[in-house]
Amino acid sequence: MPTTPITFLLIVLFSGSALSQQAPIRRAELSASHLQPETFYYNVLITGKKVGWMRQSIKRTKFEGVNAYALEGEFVQKLLNEGKELKTTSFDVEYFSAEKPYQFLGGSTKSAQNGFQSATEIVRSDEPEGGFIAKISSGRAQREKDLGEMDYTLGDVMADAVWCEENPDVGDSIRVRELDFTDLEIRAASNTLVEKFPMDGVGVIERCGLKARYVIDYDDPVGKISRKFICDATGNMLSGDISGAVSIELTTRDDALKLEANLDLFESTLIKIDQSLGDPMEVTELVLEISGASAAVIKNSANQSAEYDAKAEHLLLKIGRE
């Protein structure tokens, strides 16, 4: 269950969740079965409406003249914003040596939104001390950043999939290294097994020929957003849920590529109220009751207090002014 191909989707929509410090960081020993080329397509939905698709692939290729593996992620999203189409695309790729220990060779990420483009390319430095540099462009602005050496291999990317093959128990956790193209660093992410399905019998979840085996909580070091993924016994993702608002569903290529903008981001994020607010010059406090797991993202701040009941998935939000 490599995480890199969904990185851009998560950055666009959410911050990450709190990092568990319990499990050790693990790097997997890979066999030939882990390195077979494969591609998966997913529909991306917000509040049940399809807004995009994404692709995850592992391929054999050449990188700067040497045999390599490429881990690719592609994401396309179409939304409406007050009736106007807003299209977002991204493409990520990481290259690894085809020989053990499958060392990281370089990579890039490119994104575009309605004509505005940004890109980051990680390449070997020409300086005598070696290491990697990042070449970063955002619109017309360009800069470089020295990254030094990067302790990162395909065994890091595939560690969670190999862990799934070992039949972990509910409550078990694993921490793995992953490349964060936003902060340009190798960071630790955590997976915790929270539910386990029987492989056969009544009610087995199956999608595109894959049978659900595990429900896994995914955590990273950035923020506090709930993410759960349903995977098969080899770590391939069947579906995902991000804070109850965004869902990811394994599908066929033909189905994934059928995409039209049908969700207005402006209208879908409006809060509908059931009574008059009164004279805005006189009102000093607004109290809102918000239902749903996604309400958990709202936190206390200087001008508001948020009390979230996780069991009832209910938030009491008080917004005040002096």
Short mmCIF file of C-alpha atoms in Angstrom, two decimals:
data_model
loop_
_atom_site.label_atom_id
_atom_site.label_comp_id
_atom_site.label_asym_id
_atom_site.label_seq_id
_atom_site.Cartn_x
_atom_site.Cartn_y
_atom_site.Cartn_z
CA MET A 1 0.00 0.00 0.00
CA PRO A 2 2.49 2.66 -1.10
CA THR A 3 1.42 6.11 0.08
CA THR A 4 3.21 8.38 -2.37
CA PRO A 5 0.61 8.32 -5.18
CA ILE A 6 -2.06 9.82 -2.92
CA THR A 7 0.18 12.48 -1.42
CA PHE A 8 -1.06 15.33 -3.64
CA LEU A 9 -4.73 14.51 -2.99
CA LEU A 10 -4.18 14.68 0.76
CA ILE A 11 -2.20 17.93 0.52
CA VAL A 12 -4.90 19.56 -1.61
CA LEU A 13 -7.74 18.62 0.72
CA PHE A 14 -6.36 18.11 4.22
CA SER A 15 -3.47 18.22 6.61
CA GLY A 16 -2.17 14.94 8.05
CA SER A 17 -2.83 13.23 11.39
CA ALA A 18 -0.83 12.76 14.57
CA LEU A 19 2.13 10.42 14.47
CA SER A 20 2.17 7.37 16.69
CA GLN A 21 5.51 7.03 18.47
CA GLN A 22 5.06 3.41 19.56
CA ALA A 23 6.03 1.23 16.59
CA PRO A 24 9.64 1.00 15.30
CA ILE A 25 10.51 2.27 11.83
CA ARG A 26 10.72 -0.64 9.43
CA ARG A 27 12.35 -1.25 6.04
CA ALA A 28 11.09 -4.33 4.20
CA GLU A 29 13.13 -7.07 2.58
CA LEU A 30 11.65 -7.37 -0.89
CA SER A 31 11.23 -10.45 -3.05
CA ALA A 32 10.41 -10.76 -6.76
CA SER A 33 6.68 -10.96 -5.98
CA HIS A 34 6.75 -7.46 -4.49
CA LEU A 35 8.32 -5.97 -7.59
CA GLN A 36 5.83 -7.04 -10.26
CA PRO A 37 4.49 -4.18 -12.41
CA GLU A 38 0.89 -3.30 -11.54
CA THR A 39 -1.55 -0.42 -11.79
CA PHE A 40 -4.63 0.49 -9.77
CA TYR A 41 -7.27 3.13 -10.51
CA TYR A 42 -9.52 4.83 -7.96
CA ASN A 43 -12.52 7.13 -7.95
CA VAL A 44 -12.27 10.10 -5.58
CA LEU A 45 -15.49 11.32 -3.99
CA ILE A 46 -16.46 14.22 -1.72
CA THR A 47 -19.63 13.69 0.33
CA GLY A 48 -20.50 10.81 -1.99
CA LYS A 49 -20.10 12.70 -5.29
CA LYS A 50 -17.29 11.83 -7.69
CA VAL A 51 -14.86 14.72 -8.10
CA GLY A 52 -11.79 12.99 -9.49
CA TRP A 53 -9.71 9.90 -10.06
CA MET A 54 -6.23 8.74 -9.25
CA ARG A 55 -3.79 6.09 -10.41
CA GLN A 56 -1.07 4.15 -8.57
CA SER A 57 1.54 2.23 -10.57
CA ILE A 58 4.82 0.44 -10.11
CA LYS A 59 6.78 -0.02 -13.35
CA ARG A 60 10.12 -1.26 -14.62
CA THR A 61 11.92 1.48 -16.50
CA LYS A 62 15.24 3.20 -17.19
CA PHE A 63 16.50 6.16 -15.17
CA GLU A 64 19.56 7.99 -16.45
CA GLY A 65 20.56 4.88 -18.39
CA VAL A 66 20.25 2.33 -15.56
CA ASN A 67 17.55 -0.22 -14.81
CA ALA A 68 15.08 1.14 -12.28
CA TYR A 69 11.64 0.86 -10.75
CA ALA A 70 9.25 3.80 -11.02
CA LEU A 71 6.52 4.40 -8.49
CA GLU A 72 3.96 6.69 -10.14
CA GLY A 73 0.92 8.52 -8.87
CA GLU A 74 -1.52 10.51 -10.99
CA PHE A 75 -4.46 12.59 -9.76
CA VAL A 76 -7.16 14.52 -11.67
CA GLN A 77 -9.91 16.51 -9.98
CA LYS A 78 -12.76 18.58 -11.41
CA LEU A 79 -14.93 20.83 -9.26
CA LEU A 80 -17.20 23.79 -9.81
CA ASN A 81 -16.56 27.04 -7.97
CA GLU A 82 -19.62 29.29 -8.22
CA GLY A 83 -20.42 27.63 -11.54
CA LYS A 84 -16.91 27.81 -13.03
CA GLU A 85 -14.91 24.63 -13.57
CA LEU A 86 -11.82 24.24 -11.39
CA LYS A 87 -9.49 21.50 -12.64
CA THR A 88 -6.53 20.21 -10.65
CA THR A 89 -3.99 17.68 -11.91
CA SER A 90 -0.84 16.20 -10.44
CA PHE A 91 1.74 13.60 -11.38
CA ASP A 92 4.32 12.17 -8.95
CA VAL A 93 7.12 9.72 -9.69
CA GLU A 94 9.90 8.24 -7.57
CA TYR A 95 12.74 6.19 -9.09
CA PHE A 96 14.60 3.40 -7.33
CA SER A 97 17.54 1.25 -8.39
CA ALA A 98 16.56 -2.16 -9.79
CA GLU A 99 19.35 -3.72 -7.69
CA LYS A 100 19.36 -4.28 -3.94
CA PRO A 101 19.00 -2.30 -1.73
CA TYR A 102 16.75 -0.53 -4.27
CA GLN A 103 18.13 2.89 -3.36
CA PHE A 104 16.27 6.10 -4.21
CA LEU A 105 17.60 7.65 -7.43
CA GLY A 106 15.42 10.74 -7.86
CA GLY A 107 11.89 11.86 -8.45
CA SER A 108 9.53 14.67 -9.27
CA THR A 109 6.07 16.05 -8.69
CA LYS A 110 4.12 18.33 -11.02
CA SER A 111 0.77 19.97 -10.44
CA ALA A 112 -1.49 22.39 -12.27
CA GLN A 113 -4.69 24.20 -11.40
CA ASN A 114 -6.47 26.22 -14.08
CA GLY A 115 -3.23 27.25 -15.78
CA PHE A 116 -1.07 27.81 -12.68
CA GLN A 117 1.73 25.23 -12.57
CA SER A 118 4.22 24.14 -9.95
CA ALA A 119 6.88 21.43 -9.95
CA THR A 120 9.62 19.94 -7.82
CA GLU A 121 12.40 17.72 -9.18
CA ILE A 122 14.84 15.87 -6.93
CA VAL A 123 18.13 15.06 -8.66
CA ARG A 124 21.71 14.14 -7.78
CA SER A 125 23.89 17.14 -7.03
CA ASP A 126 26.91 17.90 -9.23
CA GLU A 127 28.83 19.22 -6.21
CA PRO A 128 31.83 17.19 -4.94
CA GLU A 129 30.08 16.41 -1.65
CA GLY A 130 27.27 14.70 -3.58
CA GLY A 131 23.78 14.28 -2.15
CA PHE A 132 20.54 15.48 -3.72
CA ILE A 133 19.12 18.88 -4.61
CA ALA A 134 15.53 19.92 -5.24
CA LYS A 135 14.71 22.17 -8.17
CA ILE A 136 11.48 23.97 -7.31
CA SER A 137 9.27 26.09 -9.57
CA SER A 138 6.01 27.80 -8.74
CA GLY A 139 4.61 29.88 -11.57
CA ARG A 140 7.60 31.89 -12.76
CA ALA A 141 9.53 31.66 -9.50
CA GLN A 142 12.36 29.15 -9.31
CA ARG A 143 14.76 28.10 -6.58
CA GLU A 144 16.96 25.21 -5.44
CA LYS A 145 17.33 23.49 -2.09
CA ASP A 146 20.17 21.27 -0.91
CA LEU A 147 18.78 18.02 0.52
CA GLY A 148 22.01 16.16 1.27
CA GLU A 149 22.03 12.38 1.21
CA MET A 150 18.65 10.64 1.47
CA ASP A 151 18.33 7.34 3.34
CA TYR A 152 15.31 6.06 1.40
CA THR A 153 14.65 2.86 -0.54
CA LEU A 154 11.86 0.95 -2.24
CA GLY A 155 11.87 -1.24 0.87
CA ASP A 156 10.60 1.80 2.80
CA VAL A 157 7.77 2.40 0.33
CA MET A 158 6.72 -1.26 0.30
CA ALA A 159 7.14 -1.90 4.03
CA ASP A 160 3.46 -1.58 4.89
CA ALA A 161 2.46 -3.99 2.09
CA VAL A 162 4.97 -6.60 3.30
CA TRP A 163 3.67 -6.08 6.84
CA CYS A 164 0.13 -6.86 5.65
CA GLU A 165 1.36 -10.15 4.19
CA GLU A 166 2.56 -11.16 7.67
CA ASN A 167 -1.03 -11.31 8.97
CA PRO A 168 -0.75 -8.70 11.76
CA ASP A 169 -3.22 -8.62 14.64
CA VAL A 170 -5.67 -5.87 15.54
CA GLY A 171 -3.76 -3.21 17.46
CA ASP A 172 -0.43 -3.88 15.75
CA SER A 173 1.38 -0.86 14.29
CA ILE A 174 4.19 -0.19 11.87
CA ARG A 175 6.15 2.99 11.13
CA VAL A 176 7.68 3.56 7.71
CA ARG A 177 9.72 6.21 5.94
CA GLU A 178 8.08 8.20 3.16
CA LEU A 179 9.15 11.09 0.94
CA ASP A 180 7.26 14.33 1.55
CA PHE A 181 7.50 16.40 -1.63
CA THR A 182 5.97 19.41 0.16
CA ASP A 183 8.52 19.77 2.97
CA LEU A 184 11.23 17.96 0.97
CA GLU A 185 12.19 15.55 3.69
CA ILE A 186 12.02 11.89 4.58
CA ARG A 187 9.53 11.55 7.40
CA ALA A 188 8.02 8.72 9.43
CA ALA A 189 4.40 7.68 8.96
CA SER A 190 2.46 5.17 11.04
CA ASN A 191 -0.10 2.49 10.18
CA THR A 192 -2.22 0.78 12.86
CA LEU A 193 -4.46 -2.23 12.22
CA VAL A 194 -7.91 -1.49 13.70
CA GLU A 195 -10.09 -4.21 12.16
CA LYS A 196 -9.63 -7.56 10.45
CA PHE A 197 -12.05 -9.31 8.07
CA PRO A 198 -12.37 -13.05 7.33
CA MET A 199 -11.07 -13.93 3.88
CA ASP A 200 -14.18 -15.95 3.03
CA GLY A 201 -17.78 -16.22 4.14
CA VAL A 202 -20.83 -13.99 4.36
CA GLY A 203 -20.29 -10.28 3.92
CA VAL A 204 -16.77 -10.37 2.51
CA ILE A 205 -16.02 -7.02 0.86
CA GLU A 206 -14.73 -7.46 -2.68
CA ARG A 207 -13.81 -4.84 -5.26
CA CYS A 208 -12.25 -5.43 -8.69
CA GLY A 209 -11.30 -8.97 -7.70
CA LEU A 210 -9.58 -7.95 -4.45
CA LYS A 211 -10.96 -9.11 -1.08
CA ALA A 212 -10.85 -6.82 1.93
CA ARG A 213 -8.72 -8.10 4.82
CA TYR A 214 -7.69 -5.13 6.96
CA VAL A 215 -8.89 -1.70 8.09
CA ILE A 216 -5.83 0.44 8.74
CA ASP A 217 -5.48 3.85 10.37
CA TYR A 218 -2.84 5.91 8.58
CA ASP A 219 -1.05 8.65 10.52
CA ASP A 220 1.61 11.15 9.53
CA PRO A 221 3.44 13.92 11.42
CA VAL A 222 1.62 16.95 10.01
CA GLY A 223 -1.80 17.47 11.65
CA LYS A 224 -4.86 15.68 13.06
CA ILE A 225 -7.10 14.32 10.30
CA SER A 226 -8.68 10.86 10.51
CA ARG A 227 -7.83 8.52 7.63
CA LYS A 228 -8.81 4.87 7.30
CA PHE A 229 -7.97 2.51 4.45
CA ILE A 230 -9.37 -0.92 3.63
CA CYS A 231 -6.72 -3.21 2.15
CA ASP A 232 -6.43 -6.77 0.94
CA ALA A 233 -4.09 -9.38 2.45
CA THR A 234 -1.15 -8.05 0.41
CA GLY A 235 -1.65 -4.37 1.29
CA ASN A 236 -3.43 -3.25 -1.90
CA MET A 237 -5.97 -0.53 -1.13
CA LEU A 238 -9.65 -1.21 -1.92
CA SER A 239 -11.00 2.00 -0.45
CA GLY A 240 -10.15 4.88 1.84
CA ASP A 241 -11.96 7.40 4.02
CA ILE A 242 -10.54 10.79 4.98
CA SER A 243 -12.30 12.44 7.90
CA GLY A 244 -15.69 11.24 6.70
CA ALA A 245 -15.68 13.75 3.84
CA VAL A 246 -13.43 12.31 1.13
CA SER A 247 -13.58 8.70 0.00
CA ILE A 248 -11.40 6.70 -2.39
CA GLU A 249 -12.74 3.60 -4.17
CA LEU A 250 -10.89 1.06 -6.30
CA THR A 251 -12.38 0.81 -9.77
CA THR A 252 -11.56 0.01 -13.39
CA ARG A 253 -9.57 2.34 -15.64
CA ASP A 254 -12.57 3.00 -17.90
CA ASP A 255 -14.80 3.91 -14.96
CA ALA A 256 -12.16 6.12 -13.32
CA LEU A 257 -11.58 8.21 -16.45
CA LYS A 258 -15.27 9.12 -16.73
CA LEU A 259 -15.19 12.49 -15.01
CA GLU A 260 -17.38 15.59 -15.14
CA ALA A 261 -17.49 18.55 -12.77
CA ASN A 262 -20.71 18.04 -10.80
CA LEU A 263 -19.96 19.34 -7.30
CA ASP A 264 -19.91 23.06 -6.59
CA LEU A 265 -17.29 23.63 -3.91
CA PHE A 266 -18.81 26.97 -2.90
CA GLU A 267 -22.35 25.64 -2.46
CA SER A 268 -21.25 22.39 -0.82
CA THR A 269 -19.31 24.22 1.90
CA LEU A 270 -22.06 26.68 2.81
CA ILE A 271 -23.49 26.21 6.29
CA LYS A 272 -27.29 26.18 6.10
CA ILE A 273 -29.00 27.76 9.13
CA ASP A 274 -32.55 27.16 10.34
CA GLN A 275 -33.30 30.56 11.89
CA SER A 276 -32.57 34.25 11.60
CA LEU A 277 -29.30 35.50 13.07
CA GLY A 278 -30.77 38.85 14.07
CA ASP A 279 -29.19 42.28 13.76
CA PRO A 280 -25.47 41.75 12.97
CA MET A 281 -24.61 44.94 14.90
CA GLU A 282 -26.17 43.50 18.05
CA VAL A 283 -25.19 39.83 17.84
CA THR A 284 -22.14 39.03 19.99
CA GLU A 285 -22.13 35.24 19.83
CA LEU A 286 -23.06 32.59 17.29
CA VAL A 287 -23.66 28.99 18.42
CA LEU A 288 -23.66 26.26 15.76
CA GLU A 289 -24.36 22.55 16.04
CA ILE A 290 -22.54 20.59 13.34
CA SER A 291 -23.01 16.86 12.72
CA GLY A 292 -20.65 14.40 11.03
CA ALA A 293 -17.14 13.04 11.54
CA SER A 294 -15.61 15.79 9.38
CA ALA A 295 -16.62 18.35 12.03
CA ALA A 296 -13.70 17.08 14.12
CA VAL A 297 -11.32 19.21 12.02
CA ILE A 298 -12.68 22.41 13.62
CA LYS A 299 -10.54 23.40 16.61
CA ASN A 300 -10.45 26.02 19.35
CA SER A 301 -8.99 29.40 18.47
CA ALA A 302 -8.89 32.93 19.83
CA ASN A 303 -12.45 33.77 18.79
CA GLN A 304 -14.17 30.40 18.92
CA SER A 305 -14.57 27.33 21.10
CA ALA A 306 -15.21 23.86 19.68
CA GLU A 307 -16.53 20.94 21.71
CA TYR A 308 -16.56 17.71 19.66
CA ASP A 309 -18.27 14.51 20.79
CA ALA A 310 -16.50 11.74 18.85
CA LYS A 311 -19.03 9.07 19.80
CA ALA A 312 -22.02 11.10 18.59
CA GLU A 313 -20.02 12.78 15.78
CA HIS A 314 -21.43 16.10 16.93
CA LEU A 315 -19.72 19.49 17.33
CA LEU A 316 -20.86 22.48 19.37
CA LEU A 317 -19.16 25.56 17.96
CA LYS A 318 -19.36 28.94 19.69
CA ILE A 319 -18.10 31.99 17.78
CA GLY A 320 -17.94 35.26 19.70
CA ARG A 321 -16.62 38.77 19.57
CA GLU A 322 -15.80 41.40 22.14
#
